[in-house]
Tab-separated table of C-alpha atoms and ligand atoms in Angstrom:
chain	number	residue	atom	x	y	z
H	1	UNK	CA	-56.642	-29.601	8.329
H	2	UNK	CA	-53.442	-27.828	9.360
H	3	UNK	CA	-50.768	-27.029	6.758
H	4	UNK	CA	-47.286	-25.753	7.571
H	5	UNK	CA	-44.948	-24.673	4.787
H	6	UNK	CA	-41.288	-23.907	5.468
H	7	UNK	CA	-39.559	-22.017	2.644
H	8	UNK	CA	-36.947	-19.383	1.906
H	9	UNK	CA	-39.561	-17.695	-0.372
H	10	UNK	CA	-42.700	-17.156	1.729
H	11	UNK	CA	-44.017	-14.694	-0.962
H	12	UNK	CA	-44.133	-17.604	-3.393
H	13	UNK	CA	-46.971	-19.071	-1.299
H	14	UNK	CA	-49.175	-15.945	-1.610
H	15	UNK	CA	-51.554	-17.790	-3.974
H	16	UNK	CA	-52.683	-19.798	-0.940
H	17	UNK	CA	-54.708	-16.654	-0.059
H	18	UNK	CA	-56.710	-16.859	-3.298
H	19	UNK	CA	-59.619	-18.830	-4.740
H	20	UNK	CA	-60.556	-22.267	-3.395
H	21	UNK	CA	-57.698	-22.575	-0.887
H	22	UNK	CA	-58.035	-18.937	0.213
H	23	UNK	CA	-61.766	-19.412	0.807
H	24	UNK	CA	-61.211	-22.669	2.706
H	25	UNK	CA	-58.796	-20.752	4.963
H	26	UNK	CA	-61.245	-17.888	5.456
H	27	UNK	CA	-63.950	-20.413	6.429
H	28	UNK	CA	-61.600	-22.071	8.946
H	29	UNK	CA	-61.479	-25.391	7.058
H	30	UNK	CA	-57.752	-24.981	6.480
H	31	UNK	CA	-55.224	-23.570	8.940
H	32	UNK	CA	-52.254	-22.586	6.742
H	33	UNK	CA	-49.001	-21.336	8.269
H	34	UNK	CA	-46.134	-20.253	6.036
H	35	UNK	CA	-42.747	-19.963	7.736
H	36	UNK	CA	-39.498	-18.361	6.561
H	37	UNK	CA	-36.713	-20.925	6.973
H	38	UNK	CA	-34.283	-18.061	7.669
H	39	UNK	CA	-36.031	-17.569	11.031
H	40	UNK	CA	-34.004	-20.579	12.085
H	41	UNK	CA	-30.603	-19.227	11.023
H	42	UNK	CA	-28.345	-17.559	13.559
H	43	UNK	CA	-25.415	-16.210	11.482
H	44	UNK	CA	-25.125	-12.697	10.007
H	45	UNK	CA	-25.854	-13.897	6.469
H	46	UNK	CA	-28.817	-16.147	7.368
H	47	UNK	CA	-27.083	-19.035	5.623
H	48	UNK	CA	-29.282	-21.953	4.607
H	49	UNK	CA	-26.968	-23.727	2.126
H	50	UNK	CA	-23.432	-25.039	1.785
H	51	UNK	CA	-21.270	-26.924	-0.719
H	52	UNK	CA	-21.961	-30.633	-1.297
H	53	UNK	CA	-19.750	-33.308	0.271
H	54	UNK	CA	-18.155	-35.297	-2.533
H	55	UNK	CA	-18.085	-32.246	-4.794
H	56	UNK	CA	-20.273	-31.426	-7.742
H	57	UNK	CA	-22.315	-28.457	-8.869
H	58	UNK	CA	-24.749	-26.420	-6.826
H	59	UNK	CA	-25.427	-26.127	-3.136
H	60	UNK	CA	-27.182	-28.291	-0.557
H	61	UNK	CA	-29.586	-27.019	2.116
H	62	UNK	CA	-28.063	-27.338	5.585
H	63	UNK	CA	-29.367	-29.638	8.311
H	64	UNK	CA	-29.600	-27.192	11.232
H	65	UNK	CA	-32.173	-24.647	9.967
H	66	UNK	CA	-34.500	-27.425	8.774
H	67	UNK	CA	-34.066	-29.430	11.976
H	68	UNK	CA	-34.748	-26.432	14.215
H	69	UNK	CA	-37.717	-25.346	12.077
H	70	UNK	CA	-39.335	-28.785	12.069
H	71	UNK	CA	-38.736	-29.350	15.794
H	72	UNK	CA	-40.381	-26.022	16.631
H	73	UNK	CA	-43.329	-26.506	14.291
H	74	UNK	CA	-43.968	-30.052	15.545
H	75	UNK	CA	-43.750	-28.932	19.186
H	76	UNK	CA	-46.092	-26.001	18.552
H	77	UNK	CA	-48.606	-28.190	16.730
H	78	UNK	CA	-48.665	-30.878	19.422
H	79	UNK	CA	-48.978	-28.213	22.168
H	80	UNK	CA	-51.961	-26.655	20.422
H	81	UNK	CA	-53.770	-29.957	19.947
H	82	UNK	CA	-52.749	-30.996	16.420
H	83	UNK	CA	-51.908	-34.642	15.847
H	84	UNK	CA	-50.954	-37.085	13.078
H	85	UNK	CA	-48.465	-34.892	11.182
H	86	UNK	CA	-46.916	-36.048	7.927
H	87	UNK	CA	-43.944	-34.500	6.180
H	88	UNK	CA	-44.385	-33.791	2.459
H	89	UNK	CA	-41.028	-33.234	0.752
H	90	UNK	CA	-41.324	-31.966	-2.831
H	91	UNK	CA	-38.488	-33.294	-4.983
H	92	UNK	CA	-38.116	-34.324	-8.628
H	93	UNK	CA	-36.828	-37.682	-7.307
H	94	UNK	CA	-39.999	-38.335	-5.284
H	95	UNK	CA	-42.868	-40.672	-6.060
H	96	UNK	CA	-45.294	-39.353	-8.652
H	97	UNK	CA	-48.013	-37.218	-7.092
H	98	UNK	CA	-51.382	-38.424	-8.345
H	99	UNK	CA	-55.057	-38.360	-7.369
H	100	UNK	CA	-54.686	-41.450	-5.171
H	101	UNK	CA	-51.956	-39.741	-3.149
H	102	UNK	CA	-54.054	-36.546	-3.018
H	103	UNK	CA	-56.891	-38.582	-1.457
H	104	UNK	CA	-54.476	-40.211	1.031
H	105	UNK	CA	-53.064	-36.828	2.096
H	106	UNK	CA	-56.569	-35.299	2.318
H	107	UNK	CA	-57.335	-37.871	5.034
H	108	UNK	CA	-54.487	-36.630	7.267
H	109	UNK	CA	-55.122	-33.858	9.781
H	110	UNK	CA	-51.740	-32.106	9.418
H	111	UNK	CA	-49.324	-31.719	6.503
H	112	UNK	CA	-45.878	-30.129	6.805
H	113	UNK	CA	-44.258	-29.133	3.493
H	114	UNK	CA	-40.512	-28.577	3.053
H	115	UNK	CA	-39.979	-27.097	-0.427
H	116	UNK	CA	-36.245	-26.841	-1.140
H	117	UNK	CA	-34.144	-24.715	-3.470
H	118	UNK	CA	-30.639	-25.518	-4.786
H	119	UNK	CA	-29.817	-29.235	-5.091
H	120	UNK	CA	-32.125	-30.225	-2.234
H	121	UNK	CA	-31.934	-30.816	1.520
H	122	UNK	CA	-29.155	-32.733	3.325
H	123	UNK	CA	-30.462	-36.334	3.377
H	124	UNK	CA	-30.030	-36.659	7.142
H	125	UNK	CA	-32.957	-34.296	7.718
H	126	UNK	CA	-35.396	-36.544	5.833
H	127	UNK	CA	-33.937	-39.687	7.443
H	128	UNK	CA	-34.257	-38.137	10.916
H	129	UNK	CA	-37.931	-37.120	10.604
H	130	UNK	CA	-38.801	-40.407	8.883
H	131	UNK	CA	-38.051	-42.101	12.234
H	132	UNK	CA	-40.725	-39.907	13.873
H	133	UNK	CA	-43.521	-39.304	11.368
H	134	UNK	CA	-44.577	-40.527	7.901
H	135	UNK	CA	-42.588	-38.853	5.121
H	136	UNK	CA	-43.822	-38.546	1.543
H	137	UNK	CA	-41.247	-37.482	-1.028
H	138	UNK	CA	-43.320	-36.395	-4.007
H	139	UNK	CA	-42.686	-35.218	-7.561
H	140	UNK	CA	-45.358	-33.424	-9.584
H	141	UNK	CA	-44.093	-34.564	-12.976
H	142	UNK	CA	-41.173	-35.416	-15.197
H	143	UNK	CA	-39.523	-32.019	-15.473
H	144	UNK	CA	-37.260	-30.048	-13.169
H	145	UNK	CA	-38.424	-26.952	-11.292
H	146	UNK	CA	-36.056	-24.484	-9.646
H	147	UNK	CA	-37.649	-25.213	-6.279
H	148	UNK	CA	-40.461	-27.073	-4.554
H	149	UNK	CA	-42.761	-24.090	-3.859
H	150	UNK	CA	-44.817	-24.467	-7.042
H	151	UNK	CA	-45.249	-28.149	-6.172
H	152	UNK	CA	-46.606	-27.158	-2.742
H	153	UNK	CA	-49.238	-25.023	-4.475
H	154	UNK	CA	-50.156	-27.936	-6.745
H	155	UNK	CA	-50.412	-30.506	-3.954
H	156	UNK	CA	-52.297	-28.113	-1.663
H	157	UNK	CA	-54.924	-27.335	-4.284
H	158	UNK	CA	-55.415	-30.994	-5.206
H	159	UNK	CA	-55.785	-31.912	-1.513
H	160	UNK	CA	-57.903	-28.924	-0.402
H	161	UNK	CA	-60.629	-29.513	-2.987
H	162	UNK	CA	-61.108	-33.023	-1.548
H	163	UNK	CA	-61.761	-31.805	2.010
H	164	UNK	CA	-65.375	-32.134	3.142
H	165	UNK	CA	-67.287	-28.947	2.422
H	166	UNK	CA	-64.551	-27.207	0.406
H	167	UNK	CA	-65.998	-27.812	-3.074
H	168	UNK	CA	-69.650	-26.815	-3.365
H	169	UNK	CA	-70.969	-30.188	-4.381
H	170	UNK	CA	-69.847	-33.461	-2.778
H	171	UNK	CA	-70.750	-35.284	-6.017
H	172	UNK	CA	-68.215	-33.266	-7.934
H	173	UNK	CA	-65.212	-35.458	-7.227
H	174	UNK	CA	-66.708	-38.820	-7.991
H	175	UNK	CA	-66.442	-38.106	-11.717
H	176	UNK	CA	-62.931	-36.627	-11.565
H	177	UNK	CA	-60.862	-38.046	-14.395
H	178	UNK	CA	-58.497	-39.719	-11.925
H	179	UNK	CA	-60.873	-40.526	-9.061
H	180	UNK	CA	-59.550	-43.760	-7.496
H	181	UNK	CA	-61.815	-46.711	-8.227
H	182	UNK	CA	-63.384	-45.005	-11.227
H	183	UNK	CA	-64.365	-47.732	-13.709
H	184	UNK	CA	-61.924	-46.461	-16.236
H	185	UNK	CA	-59.647	-43.468	-15.658
H	186	UNK	CA	-60.507	-41.566	-18.804
H	187	UNK	CA	-59.849	-37.924	-19.544
H	188	UNK	CA	-62.970	-35.795	-19.671
H	189	UNK	CA	-64.217	-34.645	-23.062
H	190	UNK	CA	-65.090	-31.118	-24.226
H	191	UNK	CA	-67.697	-28.904	-22.556
H	192	UNK	CA	-69.842	-26.063	-23.950
H	193	UNK	CA	-72.061	-23.258	-22.682
H	194	UNK	CA	-74.097	-20.366	-24.130
H	195	UNK	CA	-74.238	-18.747	-26.625
H	196	UNK	CA	-75.317	-21.528	-29.006
H	197	UNK	CA	-73.429	-19.878	-31.905
H	198	UNK	CA	-70.044	-18.180	-31.572
H	199	UNK	CA	-67.964	-17.017	-34.546
H	200	UNK	CA	-69.786	-19.473	-36.757
H	201	UNK	CA	-69.204	-22.365	-34.360
H	202	UNK	CA	-72.196	-24.273	-32.979
H	203	UNK	CA	-72.750	-26.877	-30.277
H	204	UNK	CA	-72.856	-30.641	-31.017
H	205	UNK	CA	-76.553	-31.358	-31.773
H	206	UNK	CA	-76.752	-34.214	-29.266
H	207	UNK	CA	-76.155	-31.794	-26.349
H	208	UNK	CA	-79.279	-29.836	-27.393
H	209	UNK	CA	-81.384	-33.002	-27.857
H	210	UNK	CA	-82.438	-33.424	-24.211
H	211	UNK	CA	-81.846	-37.163	-24.649
H	212	UNK	CA	-79.876	-38.015	-21.472
H	213	UNK	CA	-78.873	-41.500	-22.611
H	214	UNK	CA	-77.493	-40.242	-25.912
H	215	UNK	CA	-75.711	-37.363	-24.166
H	216	UNK	CA	-74.032	-39.740	-21.696
H	217	UNK	CA	-72.944	-41.973	-24.590
H	218	UNK	CA	-71.570	-39.023	-26.559
H	219	UNK	CA	-69.603	-37.805	-23.543
H	220	UNK	CA	-68.159	-41.258	-23.029
H	221	UNK	CA	-67.150	-41.503	-26.703
H	222	UNK	CA	-65.473	-38.095	-26.532
H	223	UNK	CA	-63.644	-39.179	-23.352
H	224	UNK	CA	-62.397	-42.293	-25.173
H	225	UNK	CA	-61.343	-40.156	-28.156
H	226	UNK	CA	-59.467	-37.601	-26.053
H	227	UNK	CA	-57.824	-40.277	-23.912
H	228	UNK	CA	-56.685	-42.161	-27.028
H	229	UNK	CA	-55.112	-38.976	-28.344
H	230	UNK	CA	-53.541	-37.536	-25.171
H	231	UNK	CA	-53.058	-40.487	-22.809
H	232	UNK	CA	-53.111	-43.835	-24.647
H	233	UNK	CA	-51.294	-45.351	-21.641
H	234	UNK	CA	-54.503	-44.960	-19.595
H	235	UNK	CA	-56.387	-47.186	-22.035
H	236	UNK	CA	-53.556	-49.704	-22.240
H	237	UNK	CA	-53.630	-50.072	-18.447
H	238	UNK	CA	-57.427	-50.390	-18.191
H	239	UNK	CA	-59.062	-53.626	-17.166
H	240	UNK	CA	-61.029	-54.703	-20.253
H	241	UNK	CA	-64.049	-55.197	-17.954
H	242	UNK	CA	-64.122	-51.384	-17.606
H	243	UNK	CA	-65.432	-51.197	-21.204
H	244	UNK	CA	-68.999	-51.999	-22.248
H	245	UNK	CA	-70.180	-53.002	-25.715
H	246	UNK	CA	-70.534	-49.395	-26.937
H	247	UNK	CA	-67.103	-48.496	-25.519
H	248	UNK	CA	-65.632	-51.385	-27.488
H	249	UNK	CA	-67.261	-50.153	-30.705
H	250	UNK	CA	-65.725	-46.711	-30.142
H	251	UNK	CA	-62.343	-48.179	-29.186
H	252	UNK	CA	-62.353	-50.180	-32.415
H	253	UNK	CA	-63.070	-46.997	-34.431
H	254	UNK	CA	-60.140	-45.362	-32.604
H	255	UNK	CA	-57.827	-48.194	-33.667
H	256	UNK	CA	-57.795	-50.315	-30.501
H	257	UNK	CA	-57.855	-54.120	-30.632
H	258	UNK	CA	-59.072	-56.250	-27.712
H	259	UNK	CA	-56.985	-59.004	-26.205
H	260	UNK	CA	-54.419	-59.391	-28.963
H	261	UNK	CA	-52.057	-62.363	-28.905
H	262	UNK	CA	-49.131	-61.647	-26.573
H	263	UNK	CA	-50.618	-58.670	-24.664
H	264	UNK	CA	-50.751	-59.647	-20.961
H	265	UNK	CA	-54.024	-59.625	-18.963
H	266	UNK	CA	-56.160	-59.361	-22.095
H	267	UNK	CA	-55.905	-55.568	-22.284
H	268	UNK	CA	-56.503	-53.346	-25.290
H	269	UNK	CA	-53.704	-52.647	-27.710
H	270	UNK	CA	-53.291	-50.247	-30.592
H	271	UNK	CA	-51.251	-50.889	-33.672
H	272	UNK	CA	-48.375	-48.387	-33.659
H	273	UNK	CA	-48.781	-45.599	-36.272
H	274	UNK	CA	-47.713	-46.720	-39.742
H	275	UNK	CA	-47.397	-50.431	-38.905
H	276	UNK	CA	-49.661	-52.459	-41.220
H	277	UNK	CA	-51.191	-55.836	-40.437
X	1	6GU	CL1	-41.696	-31.546	-6.316
X	1	6GU	N1	-39.604	-30.166	-7.147
X	1	6GU	C1	-38.763	-29.746	-8.111
X	1	6GU	N2	-37.761	-28.924	-7.799
X	1	6GU	N3	-38.868	-30.113	-9.380
X	1	6GU	C2	-39.874	-30.940	-9.674
X	1	6GU	C3	-40.792	-31.396	-8.727
X	1	6GU	C4	-40.626	-30.986	-7.460
X	1	6GU	N4	-41.675	-32.194	-9.341
X	1	6GU	C5	-41.323	-32.214	-10.612
X	1	6GU	N5	-40.245	-31.466	-10.819
């Protein structure tokens, strides 16, 4: 996979030399090219921004540097045999980045990222390239970052670990909490390793029992418990058929009720805190 990143802060992308992504690059599984947007400025001050039409606070990134950068990168890629580029535009107003989108992007041979600073990029740039190649405007969560570079690191790591041969074990993603098509998207429960005692704290007995069935059940119960606590929305959106008899027993203990009157599609529902029957 080829990755191009165009930014005014190339140093911000240094972490792409480290760990999983760095190793994938060293092995030749990822061809990462970070470009300084100011290469495509031609004035004395290397200007990349200007005031917004219509007024308002902040600055907007100018069309010309982005257009020249993207034209040159696309031409270079095509000349050197790359194909099927997509543009990934990090923005807090994008669609939520999730595991499904990570899988979709991991299936493309070439991603071009355009992390912006200031109030974003002049809209005409995105509209122009959307007539040529697929464009994904993505947000990594409901908060505002000062720029898209951190989002590029997030998306790159989520995508790179899905590439064939990048993670050690091909089995490892099937169980990911948010693997598409997982029966139920539950959060994973706690994990433990040696020593068996630490500061007076032991390991749950079941994990030392060697009883694989009981261990699997315990892990599932802990996943249901943690998901109830941290992401109740995931349980509310689950198809009830994702839950077996033992799941339902645990869900009941955790306060969930199956198929209550008035809940669409027969999903699980939990009485809001402090509301009595
Ligand atoms: Cl992709 N960019 C910025 N600037 N802020 C964000 C974001 C992206 N995703 C969430 N917040």
